[in-house]
Structure formats: C-alpha cells, structure tokens
Coordinates of C-alpha atoms in Angstrom, one line a residue:
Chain A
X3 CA 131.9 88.5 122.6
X4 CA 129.5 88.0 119.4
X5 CA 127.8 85.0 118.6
X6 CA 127.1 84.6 115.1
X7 CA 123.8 82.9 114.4
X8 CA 124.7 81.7 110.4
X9 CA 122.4 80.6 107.8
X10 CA 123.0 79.5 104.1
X11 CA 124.4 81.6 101.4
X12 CA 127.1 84.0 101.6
X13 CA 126.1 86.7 103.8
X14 CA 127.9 85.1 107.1
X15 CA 131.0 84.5 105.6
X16 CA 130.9 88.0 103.6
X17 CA 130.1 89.6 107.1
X18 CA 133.2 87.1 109.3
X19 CA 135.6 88.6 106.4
X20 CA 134.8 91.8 107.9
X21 CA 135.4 91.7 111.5
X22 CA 138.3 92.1 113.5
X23 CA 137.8 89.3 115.5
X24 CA 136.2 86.2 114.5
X25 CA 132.7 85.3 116.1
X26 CA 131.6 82.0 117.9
X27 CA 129.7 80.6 115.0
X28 CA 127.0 78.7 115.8
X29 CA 124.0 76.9 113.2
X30 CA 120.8 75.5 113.2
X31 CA 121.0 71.7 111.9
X32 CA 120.0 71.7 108.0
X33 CA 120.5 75.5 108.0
X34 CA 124.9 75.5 108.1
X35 CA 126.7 77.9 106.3
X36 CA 128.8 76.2 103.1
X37 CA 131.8 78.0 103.7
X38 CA 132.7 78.5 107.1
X39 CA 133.6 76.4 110.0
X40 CA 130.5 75.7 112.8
X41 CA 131.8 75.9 116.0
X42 CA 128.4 75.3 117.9
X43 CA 125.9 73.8 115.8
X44 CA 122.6 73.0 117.5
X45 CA 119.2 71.1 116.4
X46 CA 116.2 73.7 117.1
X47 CA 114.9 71.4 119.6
X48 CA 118.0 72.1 121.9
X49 CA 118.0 76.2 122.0
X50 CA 117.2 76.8 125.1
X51 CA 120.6 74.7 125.7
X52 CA 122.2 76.9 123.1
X53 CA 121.4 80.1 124.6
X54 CA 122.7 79.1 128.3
X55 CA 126.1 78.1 126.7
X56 CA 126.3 81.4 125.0
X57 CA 125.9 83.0 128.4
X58 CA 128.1 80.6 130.1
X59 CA 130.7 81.3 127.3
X60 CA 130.7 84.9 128.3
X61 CA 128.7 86.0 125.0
X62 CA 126.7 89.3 125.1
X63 CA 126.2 89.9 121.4
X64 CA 124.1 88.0 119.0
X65 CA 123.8 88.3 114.7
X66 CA 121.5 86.6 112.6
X67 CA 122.9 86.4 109.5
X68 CA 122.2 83.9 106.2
X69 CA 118.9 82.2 105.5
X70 CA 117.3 79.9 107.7
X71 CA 114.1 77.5 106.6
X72 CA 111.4 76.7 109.1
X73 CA 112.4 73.6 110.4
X74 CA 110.5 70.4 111.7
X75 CA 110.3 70.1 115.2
X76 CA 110.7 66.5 117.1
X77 CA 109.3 66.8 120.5
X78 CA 111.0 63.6 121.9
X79 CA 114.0 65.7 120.8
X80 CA 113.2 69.0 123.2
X81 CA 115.5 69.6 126.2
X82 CA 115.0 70.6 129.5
X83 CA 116.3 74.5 128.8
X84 CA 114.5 74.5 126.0
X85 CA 110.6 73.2 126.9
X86 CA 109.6 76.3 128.4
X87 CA 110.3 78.1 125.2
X88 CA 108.1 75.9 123.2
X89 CA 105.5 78.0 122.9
X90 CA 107.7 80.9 121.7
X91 CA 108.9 78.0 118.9
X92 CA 105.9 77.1 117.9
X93 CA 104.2 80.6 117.2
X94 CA 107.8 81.7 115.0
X95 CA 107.2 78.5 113.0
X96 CA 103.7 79.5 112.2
X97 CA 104.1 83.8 112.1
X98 CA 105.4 85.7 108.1
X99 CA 108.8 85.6 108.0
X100 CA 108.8 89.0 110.1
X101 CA 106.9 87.4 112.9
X102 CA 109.1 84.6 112.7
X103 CA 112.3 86.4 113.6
X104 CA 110.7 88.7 116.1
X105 CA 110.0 85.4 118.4
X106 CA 113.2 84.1 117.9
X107 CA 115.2 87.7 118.3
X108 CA 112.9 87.5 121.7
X109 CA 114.0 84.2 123.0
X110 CA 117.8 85.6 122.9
X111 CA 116.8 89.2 124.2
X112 CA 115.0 87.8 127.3
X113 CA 118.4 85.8 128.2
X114 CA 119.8 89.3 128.3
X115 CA 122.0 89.2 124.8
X116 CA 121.4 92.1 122.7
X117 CA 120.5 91.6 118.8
X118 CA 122.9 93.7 116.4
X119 CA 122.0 93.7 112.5
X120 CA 124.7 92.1 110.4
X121 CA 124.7 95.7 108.7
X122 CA 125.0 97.5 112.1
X123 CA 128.3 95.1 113.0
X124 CA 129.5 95.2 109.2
X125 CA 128.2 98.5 108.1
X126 CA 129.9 98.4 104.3
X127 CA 127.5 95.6 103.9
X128 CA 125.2 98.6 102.6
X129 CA 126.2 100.7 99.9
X130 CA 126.3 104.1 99.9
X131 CA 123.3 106.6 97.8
X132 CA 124.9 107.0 93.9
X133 CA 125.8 104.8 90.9
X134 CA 129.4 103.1 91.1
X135 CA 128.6 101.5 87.4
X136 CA 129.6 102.6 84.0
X137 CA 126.2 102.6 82.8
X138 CA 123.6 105.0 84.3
X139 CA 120.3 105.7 84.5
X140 CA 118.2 107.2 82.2
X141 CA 115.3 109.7 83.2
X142 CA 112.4 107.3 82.4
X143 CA 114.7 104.6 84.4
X144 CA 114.5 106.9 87.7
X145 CA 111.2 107.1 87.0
X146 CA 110.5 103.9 87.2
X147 CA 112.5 103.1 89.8
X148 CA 110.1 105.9 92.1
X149 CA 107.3 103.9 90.7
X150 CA 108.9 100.6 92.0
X151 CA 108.8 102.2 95.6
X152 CA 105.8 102.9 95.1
X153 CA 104.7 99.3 94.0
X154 CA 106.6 98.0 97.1
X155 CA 105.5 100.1 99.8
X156 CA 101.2 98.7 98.7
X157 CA 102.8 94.8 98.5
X158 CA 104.1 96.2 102.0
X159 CA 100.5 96.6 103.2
X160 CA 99.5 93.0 102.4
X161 CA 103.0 91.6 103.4
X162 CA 104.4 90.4 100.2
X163 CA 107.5 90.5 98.6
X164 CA 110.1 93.4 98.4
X165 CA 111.3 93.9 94.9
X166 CA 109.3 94.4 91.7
X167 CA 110.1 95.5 87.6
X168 CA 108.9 98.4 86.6
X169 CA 108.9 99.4 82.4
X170 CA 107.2 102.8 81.7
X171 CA 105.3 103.3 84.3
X172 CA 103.8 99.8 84.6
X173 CA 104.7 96.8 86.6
X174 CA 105.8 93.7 84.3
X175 CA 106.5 91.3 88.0
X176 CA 105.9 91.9 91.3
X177 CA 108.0 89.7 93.6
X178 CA 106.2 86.4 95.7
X179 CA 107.1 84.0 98.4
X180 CA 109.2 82.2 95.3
X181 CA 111.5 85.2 95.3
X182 CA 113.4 87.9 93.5
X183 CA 115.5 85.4 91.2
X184 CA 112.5 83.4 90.6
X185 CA 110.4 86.7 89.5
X186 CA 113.1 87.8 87.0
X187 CA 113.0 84.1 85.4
X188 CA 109.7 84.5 85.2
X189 CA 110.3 87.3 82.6
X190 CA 112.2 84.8 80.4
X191 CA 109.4 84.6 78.3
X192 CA 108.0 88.0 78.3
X193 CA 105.8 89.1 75.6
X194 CA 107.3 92.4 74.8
X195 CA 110.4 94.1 73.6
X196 CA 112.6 93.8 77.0
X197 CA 113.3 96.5 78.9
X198 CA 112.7 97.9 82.5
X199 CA 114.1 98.0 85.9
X200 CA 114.4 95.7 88.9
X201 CA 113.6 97.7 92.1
X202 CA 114.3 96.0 95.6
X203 CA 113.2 97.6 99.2
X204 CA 112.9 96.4 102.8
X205 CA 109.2 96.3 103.7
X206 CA 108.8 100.2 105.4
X207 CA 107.8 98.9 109.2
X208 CA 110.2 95.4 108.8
X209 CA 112.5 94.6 111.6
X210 CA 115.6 95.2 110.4
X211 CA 117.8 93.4 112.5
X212 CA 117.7 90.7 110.4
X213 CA 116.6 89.6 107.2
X214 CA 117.4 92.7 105.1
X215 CA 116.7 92.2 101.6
X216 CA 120.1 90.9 99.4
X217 CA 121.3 91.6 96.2
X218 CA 124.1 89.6 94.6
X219 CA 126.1 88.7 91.7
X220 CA 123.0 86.4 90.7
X221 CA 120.3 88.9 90.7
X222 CA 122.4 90.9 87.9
X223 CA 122.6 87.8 85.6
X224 CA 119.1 87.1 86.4
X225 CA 118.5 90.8 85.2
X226 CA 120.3 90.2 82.3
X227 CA 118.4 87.2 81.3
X228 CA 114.6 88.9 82.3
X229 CA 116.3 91.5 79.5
X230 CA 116.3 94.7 82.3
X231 CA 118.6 97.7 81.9
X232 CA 119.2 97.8 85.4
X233 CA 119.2 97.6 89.3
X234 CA 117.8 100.0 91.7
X235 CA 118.3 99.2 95.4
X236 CA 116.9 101.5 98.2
X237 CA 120.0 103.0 100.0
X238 CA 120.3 101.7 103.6
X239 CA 118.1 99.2 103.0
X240 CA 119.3 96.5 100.8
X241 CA 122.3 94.5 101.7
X242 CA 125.0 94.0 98.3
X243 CA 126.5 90.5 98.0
X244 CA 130.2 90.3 96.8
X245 CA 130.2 94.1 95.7
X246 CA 133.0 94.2 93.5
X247 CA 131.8 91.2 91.5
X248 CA 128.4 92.6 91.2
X249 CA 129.8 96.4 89.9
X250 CA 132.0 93.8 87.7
X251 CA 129.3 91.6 86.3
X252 CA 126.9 95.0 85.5
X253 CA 130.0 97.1 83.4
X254 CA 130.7 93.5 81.6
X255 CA 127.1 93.7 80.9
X256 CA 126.0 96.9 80.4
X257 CA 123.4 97.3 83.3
X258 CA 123.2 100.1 85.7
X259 CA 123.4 99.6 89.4
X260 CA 121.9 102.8 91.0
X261 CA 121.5 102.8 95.4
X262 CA 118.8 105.5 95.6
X263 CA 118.4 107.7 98.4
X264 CA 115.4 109.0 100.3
X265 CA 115.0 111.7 97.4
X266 CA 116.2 110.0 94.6
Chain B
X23 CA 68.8 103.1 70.7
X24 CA 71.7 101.5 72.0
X25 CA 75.1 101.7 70.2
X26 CA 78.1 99.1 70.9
X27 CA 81.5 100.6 70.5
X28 CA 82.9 97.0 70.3
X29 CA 86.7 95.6 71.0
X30 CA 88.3 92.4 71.0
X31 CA 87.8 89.5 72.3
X32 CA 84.9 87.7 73.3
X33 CA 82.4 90.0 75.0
X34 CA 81.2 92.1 72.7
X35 CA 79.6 89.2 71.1
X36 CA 78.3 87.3 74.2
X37 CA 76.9 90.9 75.0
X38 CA 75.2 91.0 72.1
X39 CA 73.5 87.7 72.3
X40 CA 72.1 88.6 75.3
X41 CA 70.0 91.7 73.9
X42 CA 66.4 92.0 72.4
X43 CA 67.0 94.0 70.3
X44 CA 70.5 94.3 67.7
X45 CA 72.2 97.3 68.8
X46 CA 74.4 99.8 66.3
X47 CA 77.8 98.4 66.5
X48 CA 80.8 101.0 66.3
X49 CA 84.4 99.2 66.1
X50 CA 87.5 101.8 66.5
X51 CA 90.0 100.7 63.1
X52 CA 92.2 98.1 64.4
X53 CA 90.6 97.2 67.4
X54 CA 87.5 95.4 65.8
X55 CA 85.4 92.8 67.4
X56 CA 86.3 89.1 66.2
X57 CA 82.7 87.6 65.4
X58 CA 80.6 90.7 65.0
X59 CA 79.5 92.5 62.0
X60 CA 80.3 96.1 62.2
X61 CA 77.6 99.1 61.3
X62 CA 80.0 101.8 62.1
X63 CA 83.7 101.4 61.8
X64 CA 85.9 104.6 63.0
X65 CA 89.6 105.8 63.2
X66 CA 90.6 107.5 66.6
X67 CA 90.9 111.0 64.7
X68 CA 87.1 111.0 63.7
X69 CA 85.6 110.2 67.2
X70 CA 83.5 113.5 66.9
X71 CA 82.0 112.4 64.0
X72 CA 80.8 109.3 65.3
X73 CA 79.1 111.1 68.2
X74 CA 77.8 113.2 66.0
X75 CA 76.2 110.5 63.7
X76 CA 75.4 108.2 66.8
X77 CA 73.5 111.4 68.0
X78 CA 72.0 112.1 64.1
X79 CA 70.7 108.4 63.8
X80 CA 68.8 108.9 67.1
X81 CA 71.4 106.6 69.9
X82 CA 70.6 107.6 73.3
X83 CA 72.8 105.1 75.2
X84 CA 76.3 103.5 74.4
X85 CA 78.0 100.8 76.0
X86 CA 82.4 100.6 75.6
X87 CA 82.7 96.5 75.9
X88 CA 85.8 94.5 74.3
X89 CA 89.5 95.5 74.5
X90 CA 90.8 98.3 72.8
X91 CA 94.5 99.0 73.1
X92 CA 96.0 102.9 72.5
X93 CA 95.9 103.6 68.9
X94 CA 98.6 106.1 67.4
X95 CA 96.8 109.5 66.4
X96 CA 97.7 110.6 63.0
X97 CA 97.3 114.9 63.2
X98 CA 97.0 115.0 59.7
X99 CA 93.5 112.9 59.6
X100 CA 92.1 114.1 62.6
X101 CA 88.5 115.7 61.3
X102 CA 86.9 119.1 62.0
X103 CA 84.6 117.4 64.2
X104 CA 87.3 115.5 66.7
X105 CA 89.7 118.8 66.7
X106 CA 87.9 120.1 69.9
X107 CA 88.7 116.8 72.0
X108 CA 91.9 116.2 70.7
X109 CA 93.0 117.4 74.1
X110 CA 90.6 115.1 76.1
X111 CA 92.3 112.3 73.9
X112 CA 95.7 113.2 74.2
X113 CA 94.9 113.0 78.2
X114 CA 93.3 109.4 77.6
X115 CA 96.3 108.1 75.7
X116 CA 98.5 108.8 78.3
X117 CA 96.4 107.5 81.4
X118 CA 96.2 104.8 83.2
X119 CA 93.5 102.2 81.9
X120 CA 91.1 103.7 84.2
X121 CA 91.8 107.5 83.8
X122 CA 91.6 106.3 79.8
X123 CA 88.3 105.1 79.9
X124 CA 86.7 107.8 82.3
X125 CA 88.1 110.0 79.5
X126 CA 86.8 108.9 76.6
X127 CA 83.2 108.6 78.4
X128 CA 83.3 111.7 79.4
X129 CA 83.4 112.9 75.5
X130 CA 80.4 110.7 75.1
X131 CA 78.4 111.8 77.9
X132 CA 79.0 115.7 77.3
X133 CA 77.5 114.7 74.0
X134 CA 74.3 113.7 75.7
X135 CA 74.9 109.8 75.5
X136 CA 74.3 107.6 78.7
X137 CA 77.3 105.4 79.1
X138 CA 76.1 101.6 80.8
X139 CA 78.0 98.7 81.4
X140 CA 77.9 95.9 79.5
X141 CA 77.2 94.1 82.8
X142 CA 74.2 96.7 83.3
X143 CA 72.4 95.5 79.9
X144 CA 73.0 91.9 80.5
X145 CA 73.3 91.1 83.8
X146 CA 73.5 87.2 83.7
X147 CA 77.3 87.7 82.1
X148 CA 77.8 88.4 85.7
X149 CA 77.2 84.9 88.2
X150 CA 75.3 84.9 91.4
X151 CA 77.2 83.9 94.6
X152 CA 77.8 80.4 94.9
X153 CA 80.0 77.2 93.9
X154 CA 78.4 75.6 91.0
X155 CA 81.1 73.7 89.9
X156 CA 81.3 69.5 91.6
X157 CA 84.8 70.0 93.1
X158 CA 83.8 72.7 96.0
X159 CA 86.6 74.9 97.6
X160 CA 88.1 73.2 101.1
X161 CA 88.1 76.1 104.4
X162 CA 91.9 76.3 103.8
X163 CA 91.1 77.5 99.9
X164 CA 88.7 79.7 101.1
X165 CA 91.2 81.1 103.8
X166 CA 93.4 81.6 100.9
X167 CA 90.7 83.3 98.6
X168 CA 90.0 85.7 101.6
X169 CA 94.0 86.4 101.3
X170 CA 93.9 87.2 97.7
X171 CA 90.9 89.6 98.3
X172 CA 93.6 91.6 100.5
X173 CA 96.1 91.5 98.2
X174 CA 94.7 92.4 94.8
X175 CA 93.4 95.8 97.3
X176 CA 96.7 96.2 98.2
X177 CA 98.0 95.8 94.6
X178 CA 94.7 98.4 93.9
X179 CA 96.3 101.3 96.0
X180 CA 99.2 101.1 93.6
X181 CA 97.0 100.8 90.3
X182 CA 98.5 97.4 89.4
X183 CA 96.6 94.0 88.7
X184 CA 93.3 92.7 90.0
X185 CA 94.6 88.8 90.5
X186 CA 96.8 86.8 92.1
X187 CA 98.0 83.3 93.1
X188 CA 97.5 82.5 96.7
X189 CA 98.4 79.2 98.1
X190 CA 98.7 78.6 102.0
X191 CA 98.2 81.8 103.1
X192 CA 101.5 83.1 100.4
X193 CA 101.1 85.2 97.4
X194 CA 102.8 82.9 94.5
X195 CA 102.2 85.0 91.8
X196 CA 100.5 88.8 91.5
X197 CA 99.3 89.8 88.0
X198 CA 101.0 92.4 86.2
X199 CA 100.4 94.5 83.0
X200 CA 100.9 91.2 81.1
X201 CA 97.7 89.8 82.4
X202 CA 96.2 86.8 84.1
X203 CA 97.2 83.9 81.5
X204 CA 100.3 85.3 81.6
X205 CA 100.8 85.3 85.7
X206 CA 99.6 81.6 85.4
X207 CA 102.3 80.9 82.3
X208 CA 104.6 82.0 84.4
X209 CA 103.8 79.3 87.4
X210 CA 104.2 76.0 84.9
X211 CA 107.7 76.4 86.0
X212 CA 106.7 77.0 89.7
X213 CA 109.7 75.3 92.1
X214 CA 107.3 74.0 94.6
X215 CA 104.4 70.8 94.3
X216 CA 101.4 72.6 93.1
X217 CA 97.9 73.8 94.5
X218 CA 96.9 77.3 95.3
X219 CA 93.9 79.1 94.3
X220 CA 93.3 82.3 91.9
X221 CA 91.3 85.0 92.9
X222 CA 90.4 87.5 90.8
X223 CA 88.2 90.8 92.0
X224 CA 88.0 94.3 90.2
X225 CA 89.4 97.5 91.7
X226 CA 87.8 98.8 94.6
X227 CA 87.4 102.4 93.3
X228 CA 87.1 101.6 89.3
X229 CA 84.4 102.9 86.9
X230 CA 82.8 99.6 86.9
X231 CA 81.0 101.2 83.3
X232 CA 83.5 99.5 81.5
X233 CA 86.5 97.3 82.0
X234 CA 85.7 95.2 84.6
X235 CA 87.7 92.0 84.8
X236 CA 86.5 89.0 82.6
X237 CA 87.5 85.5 83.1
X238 CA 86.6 82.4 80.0
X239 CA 87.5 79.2 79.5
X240 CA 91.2 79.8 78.4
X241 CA 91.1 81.0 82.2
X242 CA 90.3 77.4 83.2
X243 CA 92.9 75.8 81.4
X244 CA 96.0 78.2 82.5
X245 CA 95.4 77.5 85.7
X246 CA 95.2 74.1 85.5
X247 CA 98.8 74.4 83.7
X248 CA 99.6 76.4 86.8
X249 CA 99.2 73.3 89.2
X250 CA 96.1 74.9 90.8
X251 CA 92.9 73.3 92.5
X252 CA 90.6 76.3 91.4
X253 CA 89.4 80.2 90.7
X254 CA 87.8 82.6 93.1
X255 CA 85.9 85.7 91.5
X256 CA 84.3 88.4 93.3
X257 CA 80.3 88.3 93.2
X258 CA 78.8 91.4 90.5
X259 CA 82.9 92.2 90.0
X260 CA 84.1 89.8 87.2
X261 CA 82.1 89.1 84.1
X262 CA 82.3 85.0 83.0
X263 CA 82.8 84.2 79.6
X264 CA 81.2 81.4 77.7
X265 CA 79.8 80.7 81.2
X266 CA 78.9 76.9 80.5
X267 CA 82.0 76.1 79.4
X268 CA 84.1 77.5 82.0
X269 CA 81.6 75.4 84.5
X270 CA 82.1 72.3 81.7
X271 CA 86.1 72.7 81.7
X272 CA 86.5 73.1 85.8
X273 CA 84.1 69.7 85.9
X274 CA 86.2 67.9 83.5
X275 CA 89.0 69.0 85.1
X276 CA 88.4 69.0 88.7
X277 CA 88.5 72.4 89.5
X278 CA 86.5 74.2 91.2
X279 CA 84.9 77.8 90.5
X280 CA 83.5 79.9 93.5
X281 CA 82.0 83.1 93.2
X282 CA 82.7 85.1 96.4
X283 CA 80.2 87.4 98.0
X284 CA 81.0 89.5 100.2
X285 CA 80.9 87.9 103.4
X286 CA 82.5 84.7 101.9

C-alpha cells in the first residue's frame, strides 16, 4: 500500500485524481493539503510514531508530494519513536532544500519503505518533448531557451533557483529563494520593451524523488504580466499543474508552451 | 600623452580629477560624458580617424572609462580610415560586454596605443580592505558576503551579473542585464521582513582594463530601499564613486560598507 506524504498546493490532489486506488494520506501539522481529506495527520515531533503505524498498517510505499515549510520543533512535544531520530530532524531543518529531503527520504528508507517520485507513481504528471500550444516558438525564442539551460545549470553550481528569463541572449531574472512567480513580478516594471522567455529546469544532480520543479496555471499569467512570449520547461524534468488549464490559459493568451528535450 | 575616450556617468570625471596632468578627452557621439568638456568628439564609423589623430597629436596611452552602450553603424558615413576595422567592429557589436571591449582595444593597441585602466591611473578610486563605515558587518553578514562571492562566480561561468542579494545563507536577488539598482528596485516589494547584504565583485576572468564594476552613492540608497543592513565589494575589484559620500550616506543611514579582501 502507498502512503501519501501531502503538502500544500495542488500537486497531491492532482496526483490522488490519478491513481487507481486511493493512498493513506497522511500530513505534517501546518503543511495539510486544502483539498483533500487527511487521514493521518501528524505534528513533526511525532514521526517516528508515524512511520511505525505505516508499517503496522501494512504500508510499503511512500510519496512526497506538495510543499512542505520547515517547521518549528517543540521538544517537550518529541515521542518515544521518534527521539532517536532527532538528530536526523535537526540536520534536515538546517540542510538546502535538497539536503532537507534527503534526511527525511532517509528516516522512511531505514524503516524499510521505499520512496517513489510522484512522477514515477503518476507519470502524465510530466509532459511529453514538443509544443501542445497554438503559438510556437520562434528561432531566437529556442535560442534563448538553450541559453536559459545554460543559465540554470551555473545557478546549479551555487544551489540557487531553477528557472530564469532569457531575452536575446541575455538574462532579464534569474530565479531566488522567493521563487519563480515572485521573479516574473519582479519584471512588472521592467525597463525595456517586454519580451523574452521563462525557462524552468530541475537542478542537474537534484534528487528527484521529490521536489521537482512545478509549473501551473499561475506561472502563465505571471508570464503574461512580466510581458514574456512564452514557457520553456525541460522535458522530464518539470512537473505541469492542471495541464489542460495551462495549454488553455496560453492559446487565450497567445504564449507558447514548448517541453524541450535533451536536444532541443 | 594620455587620451580619455570618456562615457557616461560619473567616472570619467572623478578619473579626471584625480590626474596631474588634463588628458585629451575623446567622447563617441551619443555616449558623451555628463560634466566633462570634450577635445575630441567621434561617431562609431570614424574610429580610424581618431587613432590616427590620437597617434598624429603625439597620445601614447588611452584609457576606455564611462559607459558606452552599442551605437547603430551607419555604412554610408563610415570613413576611408575606419573601412579596414569595420570587421573588428561588427564583431564588438555583437559580443558580449567583455568580448566588446577586448575588441575595440585591440584596434587601439595594433595602433601602437597602451590601453590602462582607469583604476591603473588612479588608484585611490579603488578602496583598501577594510570597514570604514560606523555600523560594521556582524559574522553572520560576513557568512553571507562569503556566499555571494560564490554566487556571483557561479553567475560568472554563465556571463551574467557580478551582484547579488544574499540574506541567511539564500540568494534573494541575482543581478541581471538590468543592473544593480534595478535588482535592488526589484526587492522594495520583497515578501519577507528585510535584511540581507549585497555583494558585489567583478568577473573572475574579465579584462579588468576597463569595465570593472562601480558602485556610488545611488548604490547606498537602493539598497536601503531594498530593506538591507549593508554592501560588500571585492578589494582592487569594484571602483567607489564619490567615495565620501557613499561612506557619508551608509553613516547616516546605518549601513555598513565592507571591502572584502581576499581572505575575508
């Protein structure tokens, strides 16, 4: 049986829609999903409790799926199952975001349940390589969009963000720890003529068992706003929020949504 | 004999202040310095003129200081003099700013003319190591300062900007083509409380004879705008403009300014 660890926003209840059998849902206090019923929800200080009910429950199967902040931690709160993994805790609630989910995939892997990707258990989470939209890309666009990979990969090196605009060549925003939405506000007030393309990548060496970059219905109005032509996502790599909407929202207004491949 | 070949802003005329002597000043039509009487003013398409007439009236050195953006060539005006680099041009113009600038020395040094910085003929518009400002940086600012030394390298293999935004250990901003007042614009409507620290360092691998990054007062107050608690610069890598001021304004302020050596 799968567990589903859910966090906010609509990836868990996108991903529930598509399984054949619903999951055991469990979340983290202050981190539930808005749309979807809890079945287990647990305080962080009790998941060493969590993790033997799983396993008494007959679970084998965990998915992390949905955004989860670092919680505070009240050690009068810790349980007995869950003191010797304190240490573990502690180090995820001080690691990147990467390092973060490594120690917490680690606490459920050492019970002996095995970690499956929300894309790996819901694979049309992905799109495939190619440009479902009505507009498509120029050229110069593509171009930019190779220069965007570029971009990301170096912000890889130094573990920043994973998306970027690119406009001839030259980057007009790189993405930071305030994220992709807030980036493309950002270029609200640009000084030029408008323009350019969003490009969004998984980090090259992240774990991707969880935390795949997302894409969704408000990154193309943000896009639209920031005064882009366009969307490039990294095929594989970048999970697409309410699909049909977004295709919907970029004909209504005239963007291009391209899923590049590895030679695109 | 020294000749300027002036741009905007303030430098050319803080340069100039700094010399014995009044050197020949050359301004390219439409970029002309602010402040600064011009001896020689030139249009793109008569550039072998001027090294011809720099050569005639007996320059031996020139210095490129100021910012010059990429003028449109008009083929019609170009002069017999210019016609053999109009290839060596055409490759500026459509270069990076680096590859731009090695370019157009290069026509002046196959000419005979030694290119200096303007950092080389004045050193004092660089700052010695140190925190001369009254606030003074706290170890976690520093930590973050040592983060944004790693990131603008990053950003460096990718040919992007040479600042960023770091504030506990995350990037909150990284510059862009638009420039450094314009990354700290962009955080006046930053989602989180405030604080954070800008560094700013030049490329590792950049022709440091021109173009190395400047900061000035208006630096001072955009990142006060931008909620921050002060402004890193690399030792011998970023030239200070209106250098008492900048001190005055992070005093009145209560910012602080910290030149990073190397081991800082």
């Amino acid at each position: 049986m799968l567990a589903l660890i859910a966090g906010t926003g609509a990836l868990p209840e996108e991903l529930v829609a598509r399984l054949s059998e619903p999951p055991l849902v469990c979340a983290m206090e202050g981190f539930a999903p808005e749309r979807l019923a809890v079945d287990i929800p647990f305080p962080i200080e009790h998941l060493g409790s969590l993790v033997a009910d799983l396993k008494a429950r007959g679970v084998s199967e965990i998915c992390l799926a949905g955004a989860v902040g670092r919680p505070a931690v009240d050690p009068a709160r810790i349980d007995a199952a869950t003191l010797p993994l304190v240490p573990v805790i502690q180090q995820a609630l001080t690691s990147g975001d990467d390092g973060a989910l490594r120690a917490v995939m680690g606490i459920f892997e050492n019970a002996g349940l095995t970690v499956r990707a929300a894309h790996e258990i819901a694979p049309d989470l992905l799109m495939p390589a190619g440009c479902p939209t009505k507009a498509q890309p120029e050229p110069a666009e593509l171009a930019d969009a190779r220069r965007g990979a570029e971009i990301v990969a170096a912000m890889s090196a130094a573990d920043i963000g994973q998306a970027c605009v690119v406009h001839r060549g030259q980057a007009l925003a790189v993405e930071s720890v305030f994220g992709t939405n807030w980036m493309l506000g950002s270029l609200g007030q640009r000084p030029d003529a408008g323009g350019g393309v969003l490009f969004k990548a998984p980090k090259p060496d992240q774990d991707r068992r969880a935390d795949l970059p997302t894409i969704g219905p408000d990154t193309v109005t943000a896009a639209v706003v920031a005064g882009l032509s366009g969307l490039v996502i990294a095929a594989g790599g970048v999970i697409v929020l309410e699909r049909d909407r977004v295709i919907a929202e970029c004909d209504r207004l005239g963007l291009f949504l391209f899923v590049a491949g590895p030679d695109a």
